PDB file of C-alpha atoms in Angstrom:
ATOM      1  CA  MET A  28      29.047  10.481  16.738  1.00  0.00           C
ATOM      2  CA  PRO A  29      28.673  12.842  19.712  1.00  0.00           C
ATOM      3  CA  THR A  30      27.688  11.506  23.103  1.00  0.00           C
ATOM      4  CA  ALA A  31      24.027  12.275  23.660  1.00  0.00           C
ATOM      5  CA  ALA A  32      22.421  13.528  26.844  1.00  0.00           C
ATOM      6  CA  LYS A  33      20.490  11.299  29.173  1.00  0.00           C
ATOM      7  CA  ILE A  34      17.195  10.494  27.436  1.00  0.00           C
ATOM      8  CA  ILE A  35      13.559  10.070  28.394  1.00  0.00           C
ATOM      9  CA  LEU A  36      11.393   8.681  25.576  1.00  0.00           C
ATOM     10  CA  ASP A  37       7.715   9.681  25.718  1.00  0.00           C
ATOM     11  CA  THR A  38       5.856   7.323  23.398  1.00  0.00           C
ATOM     12  CA  ASP A  39       2.596   5.639  22.352  1.00  0.00           C
ATOM     13  CA  PRO A  40       3.701   2.572  20.342  1.00  0.00           C
ATOM     14  CA  GLY A  41       2.830   2.673  17.307  1.00  0.00           C
ATOM     15  CA  GLY A  42       4.672   1.045  14.388  1.00  0.00           C
ATOM     16  CA  ASP A  43       6.948   4.021  13.847  1.00  0.00           C
ATOM     17  CA  ASP A  44       7.341   4.458  17.623  1.00  0.00           C
ATOM     18  CA  SER A  45       8.530   0.846  17.764  1.00  0.00           C
ATOM     19  CA  VAL A  46      11.205   1.512  15.146  1.00  0.00           C
ATOM     20  CA  ALA A  47      12.276   4.631  17.044  1.00  0.00           C
ATOM     21  CA  LEU A  48      12.536   2.699  20.309  1.00  0.00           C
ATOM     22  CA  LEU A  49      14.546  -0.112  18.708  1.00  0.00           C
ATOM     23  CA  TRP A  50      16.916   2.425  17.156  1.00  0.00           C
ATOM     24  CA  LEU A  51      17.366   4.165  20.482  1.00  0.00           C
ATOM     25  CA  LEU A  52      18.009   0.868  22.290  1.00  0.00           C
ATOM     26  CA  SER A  53      20.688   0.001  19.744  1.00  0.00           C
ATOM     27  CA  LEU A  54      22.453   3.288  20.438  1.00  0.00           C
ATOM     28  CA  VAL A  55      22.102   2.789  24.189  1.00  0.00           C
ATOM     29  CA  GLN A  56      23.608  -0.685  23.920  1.00  0.00           C
ATOM     30  CA  GLN A  57      26.464   0.787  21.897  1.00  0.00           C
ATOM     31  CA  GLY A  58      27.159   3.197  24.744  1.00  0.00           C
ATOM     32  CA  PHE A  59      26.087   6.426  23.058  1.00  0.00           C
ATOM     33  CA  ALA A  60      23.209   7.273  25.418  1.00  0.00           C
ATOM     34  CA  GLU A  61      21.613   6.453  28.733  1.00  0.00           C
ATOM     35  CA  LEU A  62      17.899   5.689  28.733  1.00  0.00           C
ATOM     36  CA  ILE A  63      16.683   7.205  31.990  1.00  0.00           C
ATOM     37  CA  ALA A  64      13.021   6.242  31.550  1.00  0.00           C
ATOM     38  CA  VAL A  65      10.256   5.555  29.071  1.00  0.00           C
ATOM     39  CA  THR A  66       6.963   7.343  29.630  1.00  0.00           C
ATOM     40  CA  THR A  67       3.818   6.246  27.840  1.00  0.00           C
ATOM     41  CA  ALA A  68       0.743   8.148  26.690  1.00  0.00           C
ATOM     42  CA  ALA A  69      -2.573   7.341  25.107  1.00  0.00           C
ATOM     43  CA  GLY A  70      -2.532   8.019  21.393  1.00  0.00           C
ATOM     44  CA  ASN A  71      -2.078   5.420  18.678  1.00  0.00           C
ATOM     45  CA  VAL A  72      -3.896   2.982  20.976  1.00  0.00           C
ATOM     46  CA  SER A  73      -5.179   3.096  24.562  1.00  0.00           C
ATOM     47  CA  ALA A  74      -3.000   4.030  27.519  1.00  0.00           C
ATOM     48  CA  HIS A  75      -2.998   0.480  28.905  1.00  0.00           C
ATOM     49  CA  ARG A  76      -1.936  -0.912  25.536  1.00  0.00           C
ATOM     50  CA  THR A  77       0.853   1.590  24.882  1.00  0.00           C
ATOM     51  CA  PHE A  78       2.234   0.807  28.346  1.00  0.00           C
ATOM     52  CA  ALA A  79       2.157  -2.952  27.692  1.00  0.00           C
ATOM     53  CA  SER A  80       3.704  -2.622  24.224  1.00  0.00           C
ATOM     54  CA  ALA A  81       6.557  -0.441  25.435  1.00  0.00           C
ATOM     55  CA  SER A  82       7.152  -2.891  28.269  1.00  0.00           C
ATOM     56  CA  GLN A  83       7.268  -5.845  25.900  1.00  0.00           C
ATOM     57  CA  LEU A  84       9.844  -4.194  23.648  1.00  0.00           C
ATOM     58  CA  LEU A  85      12.002  -3.211  26.602  1.00  0.00           C
ATOM     59  CA  GLY A  86      11.787  -6.735  27.972  1.00  0.00           C
ATOM     60  CA  LEU A  87      12.610  -8.324  24.616  1.00  0.00           C
ATOM     61  CA  LEU A  88      15.943  -6.512  24.529  1.00  0.00           C
ATOM     62  CA  GLY A  89      16.913  -6.827  28.181  1.00  0.00           C
ATOM     63  CA  PHE A  90      15.803  -3.380  29.366  1.00  0.00           C
ATOM     64  CA  ALA A  91      13.194  -4.501  31.896  1.00  0.00           C
ATOM     65  CA  ALA A  92      14.994  -2.471  34.567  1.00  0.00           C
ATOM     66  CA  VAL A  93      14.306   0.814  32.744  1.00  0.00           C
ATOM     67  CA  PRO A  94      11.536   2.687  34.617  1.00  0.00           C
ATOM     68  CA  LEU A  95       8.297   2.772  32.635  1.00  0.00           C
ATOM     69  CA  GLY A  96       5.565   5.322  33.293  1.00  0.00           C
ATOM     70  CA  ARG A  97       1.819   4.951  32.791  1.00  0.00           C
ATOM     71  CA  SER A  98      -0.435   7.672  31.455  1.00  0.00           C
ATOM     72  CA  GLN A  99      -3.064   9.527  33.438  1.00  0.00           C
ATOM     73  CA  GLY A 100      -4.082  11.619  30.472  1.00  0.00           C
ATOM     74  CA  LEU A 101      -6.552  11.432  27.629  1.00  0.00           C
ATOM     75  CA  ASP A 102      -7.718   7.970  26.640  1.00  0.00           C
ATOM     76  CA  THR A 103     -10.257   8.184  23.838  1.00  0.00           C
ATOM     77  CA  PRO A 104     -10.315   4.923  21.842  1.00  0.00           C
ATOM     78  CA  GLN A 105     -12.617   6.453  19.240  1.00  0.00           C
ATOM     79  CA  ALA A 106      -9.824   8.857  18.312  1.00  0.00           C
ATOM     80  CA  ASP A 107      -6.917   6.428  18.188  1.00  0.00           C
ATOM     81  CA  ALA A 108      -4.936   5.106  15.200  1.00  0.00           C
ATOM     82  CA  SER A 109      -5.443   1.371  15.683  1.00  0.00           C
ATOM     83  CA  HIS A 110      -6.739   1.170  12.114  1.00  0.00           C
ATOM     84  CA  ILE A 111      -3.188   2.046  11.044  1.00  0.00           C
ATOM     85  CA  HIS A 112      -1.064   0.347  13.716  1.00  0.00           C
ATOM     86  CA  GLY A 113      -3.207  -2.617  14.765  1.00  0.00           C
ATOM     87  CA  ALA A 114      -5.201  -3.175  17.932  1.00  0.00           C
ATOM     88  CA  ASP A 115      -2.013  -3.429  20.018  1.00  0.00           C
ATOM     89  CA  GLY A 116      -0.179  -0.658  18.159  1.00  0.00           C
ATOM     90  CA  MET A 117       2.453  -3.139  16.955  1.00  0.00           C
ATOM     91  CA  GLY A 118       0.796  -4.802  13.984  1.00  0.00           C
ATOM     92  CA  ASN A 119      -1.087  -7.253  16.225  1.00  0.00           C
ATOM     93  CA  LEU A 120       2.233  -8.887  17.117  1.00  0.00           C
ATOM     94  CA  ALA A 121       2.062  -8.493  20.903  1.00  0.00           C
ATOM     95  CA  GLN A 122       1.251 -12.175  21.329  1.00  0.00           C
ATOM     96  CA  THR A 123       4.556 -13.091  19.631  1.00  0.00           C
ATOM     97  CA  LEU A 124       6.625 -11.210  22.235  1.00  0.00           C
ATOM     98  CA  PRO A 125       7.422 -12.062  25.858  1.00  0.00           C
ATOM     99  CA  PRO A 126       4.839 -10.816  28.386  1.00  0.00           C
ATOM    100  CA  PRO A 127       5.312  -7.283  29.764  1.00  0.00           C
ATOM    101  CA  PRO A 128       7.813  -7.226  32.645  1.00  0.00           C
ATOM    102  CA  HIS A 129       6.371  -3.986  34.036  1.00  0.00           C
ATOM    103  CA  SER A 130       3.146  -3.821  36.041  1.00  0.00           C
ATOM    104  CA  TRP A 131       0.538  -1.140  35.319  1.00  0.00           C
ATOM    105  CA  GLN A 132      -0.734  -1.365  38.881  1.00  0.00           C
ATOM    106  CA  THR A 133       2.633  -0.568  40.468  1.00  0.00           C
ATOM    107  CA  ALA A 134       4.170   1.655  37.782  1.00  0.00           C
ATOM    108  CA  PRO A 135       4.743   5.352  38.503  1.00  0.00           C
ATOM    109  CA  THR A 136       2.830   7.859  36.450  1.00  0.00           C
ATOM    110  CA  SER A 137       4.533   9.246  33.396  1.00  0.00           C
ATOM    111  CA  VAL A 138       4.287  12.764  34.809  1.00  0.00           C
ATOM    112  CA  ASP A 139       5.958  11.767  38.077  1.00  0.00           C
ATOM    113  CA  LEU A 140       8.776  10.021  36.199  1.00  0.00           C
ATOM    114  CA  LEU A 141       9.364  13.061  34.003  1.00  0.00           C
ATOM    115  CA  VAL A 142       9.386  15.528  36.881  1.00  0.00           C
ATOM    116  CA  GLN A 143      11.577  13.423  39.171  1.00  0.00           C
ATOM    117  CA  ALA A 144      14.148  12.666  36.463  1.00  0.00           C
ATOM    118  CA  ILE A 145      14.442  16.259  35.288  1.00  0.00           C
ATOM    119  CA  ALA A 146      14.695  17.549  38.847  1.00  0.00           C
ATOM    120  CA  ALA A 147      17.434  15.007  39.597  1.00  0.00           C
ATOM    121  CA  HIS A 148      19.421  15.904  36.450  1.00  0.00           C
ATOM    122  CA  PRO A 149      18.738  19.577  35.621  1.00  0.00           C
ATOM    123  CA  GLN A 150      19.895  20.632  32.141  1.00  0.00           C
ATOM    124  CA  GLU A 151      20.994  17.062  31.377  1.00  0.00           C
ATOM    125  CA  ILE A 152      17.791  15.299  30.286  1.00  0.00           C
ATOM    126  CA  THR A 153      16.721  15.276  26.650  1.00  0.00           C
ATOM    127  CA  ILE A 154      13.013  14.524  26.314  1.00  0.00           C
ATOM    128  CA  VAL A 155      12.149  12.774  23.061  1.00  0.00           C
ATOM    129  CA  ALA A 156       8.372  13.083  22.638  1.00  0.00           C
ATOM    130  CA  ILE A 157       6.850  10.971  19.872  1.00  0.00           C
ATOM    131  CA  ALA A 158       3.308  10.711  21.291  1.00  0.00           C
ATOM    132  CA  PRO A 159       0.567  13.241  22.002  1.00  0.00           C
ATOM    133  CA  PHE A 160       2.112  15.728  24.417  1.00  0.00           C
ATOM    134  CA  THR A 161      -0.289  15.205  27.317  1.00  0.00           C
ATOM    135  CA  ASN A 162       2.389  14.010  29.743  1.00  0.00           C
ATOM    136  CA  LEU A 163       4.711  16.921  29.027  1.00  0.00           C
ATOM    137  CA  ALA A 164       1.915  19.462  29.349  1.00  0.00           C
ATOM    138  CA  GLN A 165       0.708  17.987  32.641  1.00  0.00           C
ATOM    139  CA  ALA A 166       4.245  18.061  34.008  1.00  0.00           C
ATOM    140  CA  GLU A 167       4.569  21.722  33.029  1.00  0.00           C
ATOM    141  CA  GLN A 168       1.173  22.660  34.432  1.00  0.00           C
ATOM    142  CA  GLN A 169       1.789  20.902  37.753  1.00  0.00           C
ATOM    143  CA  HIS A 170       5.404  22.121  38.032  1.00  0.00           C
ATOM    144  CA  PRO A 171       5.709  25.379  36.062  1.00  0.00           C
ATOM    145  CA  GLY A 172       9.145  25.754  34.510  1.00  0.00           C
ATOM    146  CA  ILE A 173      10.044  22.055  34.687  1.00  0.00           C
ATOM    147  CA  LEU A 174      10.463  21.726  30.900  1.00  0.00           C
ATOM    148  CA  GLN A 175      12.950  24.599  30.926  1.00  0.00           C
ATOM    149  CA  GLN A 176      15.112  22.419  33.163  1.00  0.00           C
ATOM    150  CA  ALA A 177      15.414  19.825  30.407  1.00  0.00           C
ATOM    151  CA  ARG A 178      18.427  20.074  28.159  1.00  0.00           C
ATOM    152  CA  GLU A 179      16.194  19.844  25.096  1.00  0.00           C
ATOM    153  CA  VAL A 180      12.665  18.777  24.159  1.00  0.00           C
ATOM    154  CA  VAL A 181      12.493  17.056  20.774  1.00  0.00           C
ATOM    155  CA  LEU A 182       9.013  16.696  19.275  1.00  0.00           C
ATOM    156  CA  MET A 183       7.716  14.713  16.327  1.00  0.00           C
ATOM    157  CA  ALA A 184       4.924  17.168  15.679  1.00  0.00           C
ATOM    158  CA  GLY A 185       2.947  19.188  13.242  1.00  0.00           C
ATOM    159  CA  ALA A 186       2.437  19.826   9.570  1.00  0.00           C
ATOM    160  CA  VAL A 187       3.599  23.282   8.582  1.00  0.00           C
ATOM    161  CA  GLN A 188       3.558  23.571   4.804  1.00  0.00           C
ATOM    162  CA  CYS A 189       2.023  20.201   3.946  1.00  0.00           C
ATOM    163  CA  PRO A 190      -1.326  18.521   4.682  1.00  0.00           C
ATOM    164  CA  GLY A 191      -1.922  16.809   7.990  1.00  0.00           C
ATOM    165  CA  ASN A 192      -2.238  13.070   8.395  1.00  0.00           C
ATOM    166  CA  VAL A 193      -5.398  12.945  10.511  1.00  0.00           C
ATOM    167  CA  THR A 194      -7.233  16.007   9.150  1.00  0.00           C
ATOM    168  CA  PRO A 195      -6.396  18.239   6.181  1.00  0.00           C
ATOM    169  CA  THR A 196      -4.538  20.598   8.542  1.00  0.00           C
ATOM    170  CA  ALA A 197      -3.385  18.561  11.557  1.00  0.00           C
ATOM    171  CA  GLU A 198      -0.739  15.973  12.402  1.00  0.00           C
ATOM    172  CA  PHE A 199      -1.846  13.228  14.806  1.00  0.00           C
ATOM    173  CA  ASN A 200       0.324  13.986  17.867  1.00  0.00           C
ATOM    174  CA  VAL A 201      -0.786  17.616  17.904  1.00  0.00           C
ATOM    175  CA  TRP A 202      -4.414  16.938  16.922  1.00  0.00           C
ATOM    176  CA  PHE A 203      -4.936  14.375  19.692  1.00  0.00           C
ATOM    177  CA  ASP A 204      -4.333  17.001  22.403  1.00  0.00           C
ATOM    178  CA  PRO A 205      -3.854  20.486  20.889  1.00  0.00           C
ATOM    179  CA  PRO A 206      -3.747  22.388  24.208  1.00  0.00           C
ATOM    180  CA  ALA A 207      -0.933  20.104  25.369  1.00  0.00           C
ATOM    181  CA  ALA A 208       1.123  20.856  22.260  1.00  0.00           C
ATOM    182  CA  GLN A 209       0.562  24.584  22.731  1.00  0.00           C
ATOM    183  CA  THR A 210       1.609  24.321  26.392  1.00  0.00           C
ATOM    184  CA  VAL A 211       4.901  22.693  25.413  1.00  0.00           C
ATOM    185  CA  LEU A 212       5.618  25.273  22.712  1.00  0.00           C
ATOM    186  CA  GLN A 213       4.910  28.115  25.161  1.00  0.00           C
ATOM    187  CA  SER A 214       6.915  26.587  28.017  1.00  0.00           C
ATOM    188  CA  GLY A 215      10.161  28.399  27.245  1.00  0.00           C
ATOM    189  CA  ALA A 216      11.995  25.083  26.878  1.00  0.00           C
ATOM    190  CA  GLN A 217      14.609  24.424  24.199  1.00  0.00           C
ATOM    191  CA  VAL A 218      12.212  22.873  21.688  1.00  0.00           C
ATOM    192  CA  VAL A 219      13.075  21.109  18.423  1.00  0.00           C
ATOM    193  CA  VAL A 220      10.174  20.210  16.121  1.00  0.00           C
ATOM    194  CA  ILE A 221      10.389  17.618  13.363  1.00  0.00           C
ATOM    195  CA  PRO A 222       7.180  17.883  11.308  1.00  0.00           C
ATOM    196  CA  LEU A 223       5.452  15.824   8.641  1.00  0.00           C
ATOM    197  CA  ASP A 224       7.053  18.116   6.051  1.00  0.00           C
ATOM    198  CA  VAL A 225      10.270  16.163   6.737  1.00  0.00           C
ATOM    199  CA  THR A 226       9.051  12.786   7.967  1.00  0.00           C
ATOM    200  CA  ARG A 227       6.839  12.105   4.937  1.00  0.00           C
ATOM    201  CA  ARG A 228      10.069  11.399   3.056  1.00  0.00           C
ATOM    202  CA  LEU A 229      11.046   8.543   5.378  1.00  0.00           C
ATOM    203  CA  ILE A 230       9.558   5.374   3.862  1.00  0.00           C
ATOM    204  CA  PHE A 231      10.833   2.103   5.364  1.00  0.00           C
ATOM    205  CA  THR A 232      10.613  -0.567   2.677  1.00  0.00           C
ATOM    206  CA  GLU A 233      10.539  -4.357   2.665  1.00  0.00           C
ATOM    207  CA  ALA A 234      14.054  -4.407   1.231  1.00  0.00           C
ATOM    208  CA  MET A 235      15.268  -2.339   4.177  1.00  0.00           C
ATOM    209  CA  ALA A 236      13.626  -4.682   6.691  1.00  0.00           C
ATOM    210  CA  GLN A 237      15.270  -7.664   5.021  1.00  0.00           C
ATOM    211  CA  ALA A 238      18.655  -5.935   4.866  1.00  0.00           C
ATOM    212  CA  ALA A 239      18.501  -5.008   8.554  1.00  0.00           C
ATOM    213  CA  THR A 240      17.744  -8.571   9.655  1.00  0.00           C
ATOM    214  CA  GLU A 241      19.543 -10.776   7.121  1.00  0.00           C
ATOM    215  CA  ALA A 242      22.397 -11.677   9.492  1.00  0.00           C
ATOM    216  CA  ALA A 243      20.027 -13.222  12.073  1.00  0.00           C
ATOM    217  CA  PRO A 244      16.661 -13.723  10.343  1.00  0.00           C
ATOM    218  CA  THR A 245      15.287 -16.376  12.712  1.00  0.00           C
ATOM    219  CA  THR A 246      15.668 -14.413  15.945  1.00  0.00           C
ATOM    220  CA  SER A 247      12.574 -13.048  17.669  1.00  0.00           C
ATOM    221  CA  LEU A 248      13.736  -9.487  17.080  1.00  0.00           C
ATOM    222  CA  ALA A 249      14.293 -10.026  13.358  1.00  0.00           C
ATOM    223  CA  GLU A 250      10.933 -11.728  12.951  1.00  0.00           C
ATOM    224  CA  PHE A 251       9.263  -8.854  14.798  1.00  0.00           C
ATOM    225  CA  ILE A 252      10.888  -6.216  12.565  1.00  0.00           C
ATOM    226  CA  VAL A 253       9.957  -8.040   9.338  1.00  0.00           C
ATOM    227  CA  SER A 254       6.398  -8.834  10.461  1.00  0.00           C
ATOM    228  CA  LEU A 255       5.775  -5.310  11.749  1.00  0.00           C
ATOM    229  CA  SER A 256       7.047  -3.863   8.484  1.00  0.00           C
ATOM    230  CA  ARG A 257       4.769  -6.167   6.488  1.00  0.00           C
ATOM    231  CA  PHE A 258       1.708  -5.168   8.513  1.00  0.00           C
ATOM    232  CA  MET A 259       2.483  -1.463   8.376  1.00  0.00           C
ATOM    233  CA  ARG A 260       3.131  -1.577   4.608  1.00  0.00           C
ATOM    234  CA  GLN A 261      -0.357  -2.989   4.071  1.00  0.00           C
ATOM    235  CA  THR A 262      -2.105  -0.244   6.017  1.00  0.00           C
ATOM    236  CA  ALA A 263       0.106   2.466   4.527  1.00  0.00           C
ATOM    237  CA  LEU A 264      -0.896   1.367   1.027  1.00  0.00           C
ATOM    238  CA  ALA A 265      -4.555   1.050   2.046  1.00  0.00           C
ATOM    239  CA  TYR A 266      -4.584   4.636   3.308  1.00  0.00           C
ATOM    240  CA  ARG A 267      -2.318   5.936   0.508  1.00  0.00           C
ATOM    241  CA  GLU A 268       0.224   7.261   2.976  1.00  0.00           C
ATOM    242  CA  THR A 269       3.205   6.516   0.730  1.00  0.00           C
ATOM    243  CA  SER A 270       1.711   7.359  -2.686  1.00  0.00           C
ATOM    244  CA  GLY A 271       2.025   3.745  -3.795  1.00  0.00           C
ATOM    245  CA  THR A 272       5.575   3.126  -2.607  1.00  0.00           C
ATOM    246  CA  PRO A 273       5.612  -0.297  -0.861  1.00  0.00           C
ATOM    247  CA  GLY A 274       6.719   0.769   2.596  1.00  0.00           C
ATOM    248  CA  PHE A 275       5.582   2.691   5.661  1.00  0.00           C
ATOM    249  CA  LEU A 276       6.432   6.063   7.145  1.00  0.00           C
ATOM    250  CA  ILE A 277       8.663   5.989  10.218  1.00  0.00           C
ATOM    251  CA  HIS A 278       7.872   9.533  11.345  1.00  0.00           C
ATOM    252  CA  ASP A 279       8.985   9.094  14.951  1.00  0.00           C
ATOM    253  CA  ALA A 280      12.379   7.631  14.100  1.00  0.00           C
ATOM    254  CA  ALA A 281      13.407  11.064  12.816  1.00  0.00           C
ATOM    255  CA  THR A 282      13.780  12.247  16.414  1.00  0.00           C
ATOM    256  CA  ILE A 283      16.412   9.593  17.107  1.00  0.00           C
ATOM    257  CA  ALA A 284      18.251  10.451  13.911  1.00  0.00           C
ATOM    258  CA  TYR A 285      18.347  14.115  14.909  1.00  0.00           C
ATOM    259  CA  LEU A 286      19.888  13.388  18.297  1.00  0.00           C
ATOM    260  CA  PHE A 287      22.621  11.082  17.063  1.00  0.00           C
ATOM    261  CA  TYR A 288      23.110  12.198  13.451  1.00  0.00           C
ATOM    262  CA  PRO A 289      22.181  15.907  13.469  1.00  0.00           C
ATOM    263  CA  GLU A 290      24.137  16.518  10.265  1.00  0.00           C
ATOM    264  CA  LEU A 291      21.291  14.798   8.396  1.00  0.00           C
ATOM    265  CA  PHE A 292      18.940  17.759   8.996  1.00  0.00           C
ATOM    266  CA  HIS A 293      18.524  21.420   8.170  1.00  0.00           C
ATOM    267  CA  PHE A 294      16.649  23.663  10.610  1.00  0.00           C
ATOM    268  CA  ARG A 295      15.300  27.184  10.889  1.00  0.00           C
ATOM    269  CA  ARG A 296      14.394  29.218  13.979  1.00  0.00           C
ATOM    270  CA  VAL A 297      10.630  29.849  14.062  1.00  0.00           C
ATOM    271  CA  ASN A 298       7.575  30.848  16.038  1.00  0.00           C
ATOM    272  CA  LEU A 299       5.073  27.975  16.050  1.00  0.00           C
ATOM    273  CA  GLN A 300       1.571  28.105  17.494  1.00  0.00           C
ATOM    274  CA  VAL A 301      -1.208  25.521  17.691  1.00  0.00           C
ATOM    275  CA  GLU A 302      -4.849  26.102  16.790  1.00  0.00           C
ATOM    276  CA  THR A 303      -6.832  24.754  19.737  1.00  0.00           C
ATOM    277  CA  LEU A 304     -10.361  25.967  18.920  1.00  0.00           C
ATOM    278  CA  GLY A 305     -10.970  25.872  15.180  1.00  0.00           C
ATOM    279  CA  GLN A 306     -13.857  23.751  13.917  1.00  0.00           C
ATOM    280  CA  TRP A 307     -11.944  22.787  10.779  1.00  0.00           C
ATOM    281  CA  THR A 308      -8.384  23.532  11.885  1.00  0.00           C
ATOM    282  CA  LYS A 309      -8.117  22.028  15.377  1.00  0.00           C
ATOM    283  CA  GLY A 310      -4.539  20.899  15.922  1.00  0.00           C
ATOM    284  CA  GLN A 311      -3.072  22.881  13.045  1.00  0.00           C
ATOM    285  CA  THR A 312       0.482  24.099  13.602  1.00  0.00           C
ATOM    286  CA  VAL A 313       0.809  27.678  12.419  1.00  0.00           C
ATOM    287  CA  LEU A 314       4.122  29.281  11.476  1.00  0.00           C
ATOM    288  CA  ASP A 315       4.160  32.980  12.353  1.00  0.00           C
ATOM    289  CA  ASP A 316       6.780  34.897  10.383  1.00  0.00           C
ATOM    290  CA  ARG A 317       5.195  38.332  10.664  1.00  0.00           C
ATOM    291  CA  HIS A 318       7.802  39.857  12.971  1.00  0.00           C
ATOM    292  CA  GLY A 319      10.863  38.020  11.747  1.00  0.00           C
ATOM    293  CA  PRO A 320      12.117  34.611  12.863  1.00  0.00           C
ATOM    294  CA  LYS A 321      14.131  35.722  15.913  1.00  0.00           C
ATOM    295  CA  ALA A 322      11.813  38.179  17.616  1.00  0.00           C
ATOM    296  CA  THR A 323       9.342  35.675  19.054  1.00  0.00           C
ATOM    297  CA  ALA A 324      10.889  32.314  18.138  1.00  0.00           C
ATOM    298  CA  ASN A 325      10.010  29.354  20.352  1.00  0.00           C
ATOM    299  CA  ALA A 326      11.392  26.357  18.421  1.00  0.00           C
ATOM    300  CA  TRP A 327      13.836  25.005  15.909  1.00  0.00           C
ATOM    301  CA  LEU A 328      11.921  23.524  12.962  1.00  0.00           C
ATOM    302  CA  ALA A 329      13.359  20.801  10.741  1.00  0.00           C
ATOM    303  CA  THR A 330      13.020  21.665   7.055  1.00  0.00           C
ATOM    304  CA  GLU A 331      15.215  19.131   5.222  1.00  0.00           C
ATOM    305  CA  VAL A 332      16.538  15.604   5.770  1.00  0.00           C
ATOM    306  CA  ASP A 333      19.215  13.595   3.950  1.00  0.00           C
ATOM    307  CA  THR A 334      17.015  10.571   3.309  1.00  0.00           C
ATOM    308  CA  ASP A 335      19.665   8.259   1.880  1.00  0.00           C
ATOM    309  CA  ASN A 336      22.041   8.694   4.782  1.00  0.00           C
ATOM    310  CA  PHE A 337      19.167   8.581   7.266  1.00  0.00           C
ATOM    311  CA  PHE A 338      18.383   5.042   6.189  1.00  0.00           C
ATOM    312  CA  ALA A 339      22.039   4.078   5.949  1.00  0.00           C
ATOM    313  CA  CYS A 340      22.465   5.025   9.618  1.00  0.00           C
ATOM    314  CA  LEU A 341      19.241   3.318  10.685  1.00  0.00           C
ATOM    315  CA  LEU A 342      20.039   0.037   8.958  1.00  0.00           C
ATOM    316  CA  GLU A 343      23.545  -0.146  10.377  1.00  0.00           C
ATOM    317  CA  ASP A 344      22.266   0.477  13.888  1.00  0.00           C
ATOM    318  CA  LEU A 345      19.499  -2.116  13.522  1.00  0.00           C
ATOM    319  CA  LYS A 346      22.065  -4.644  12.286  1.00  0.00           C
ATOM    320  CA  THR A 347      24.184  -3.844  15.320  1.00  0.00           C
ATOM    321  CA  LEU A 348      21.172  -4.264  17.590  1.00  0.00           C
ATOM    322  CA  LEU A 349      20.525  -7.748  16.216  1.00  0.00           C
ATOM    323  CA  ALA A 350      24.193  -8.681  16.541  1.00  0.00           C
ATOM    324  CA  LEU A 351      24.333  -7.488  20.144  1.00  0.00           C
ATOM    325  CA  ASN A 352      21.204  -9.460  21.043  1.00  0.00           C
ATOM    326  CA  CYS A 353      21.831 -12.744  19.244  1.00  0.00           C
ATOM    327  CA  ASP A 354      23.329 -14.222  22.399  1.00  0.00           C
ATOM    328  CA  ARG A 355      20.083 -13.541  24.244  1.00  0.00           C
ATOM    329  CA  GLU A 356      18.378 -16.301  22.255  1.00  0.00           C
ATOM    330  CA  ALA A 357      21.364 -18.639  21.968  1.00  0.00           C
TER     331      ALA A 357
END
């Protein structure tokens, strides 16, 4: 496994965000990455709630010292995904976790954290963005060229040749703030996009949750993983997200897999654009192949994933995470 760059996670927990964060924290604890900061955005639930949820997960695993940013961007509860993820974004399990160790009132803004970290470590920071891209776009607009100073910007974004998950044409992260997604794609940064075309194959089942936690099933972390999976399976089946398979889609976790297990994916070089104005197509990601893939390319687009080995890697790292944190509750 190659050593990854320093990482900033931009997130809006989110059931699948929570799995992605746990996976990343396992790899950090194993020494494969350094988590520079977590920045939060409004999206799956409100900005205050995504901040609190991220803080609770960091605190649960001993990462309270990691800087956590608060959003100053869009916060439109009527457009959130709480009907999928629960009112707190974590399957209504926030009350089962320790209180947030970070304070909203004293926290830096997500934009300030992003800009300061990238400026301090030019060409070293990998931004993993698994929320609406409001923070990244604001950073770029306030400090033009800042995203080009990142080593890489990895997005869970878009639906290219498959239906969207919030409208017939749009994926949630892009649909929530289409101009922000377009700003990131046009920034000139090294952008990697992992779309629904790939992530719709990543169904986390009850058997996987049990396998990941069987060595320490009574710990708070294990109980959280199993309970979150149970909640998310129910809403996934209710909204037919998994075509009847008893599990839930862990879209955002694909970004972590790409960084640490890139051999699991196939990519192509593409030109992607976002529809920002369409009445019926707002937030659609459009692949433009008219002039050939290299002439105007702005991103690498994931097209295939080795699903079996994806889950093999995830489960082993979750098992390791539980093993490394058993002493915390002893």
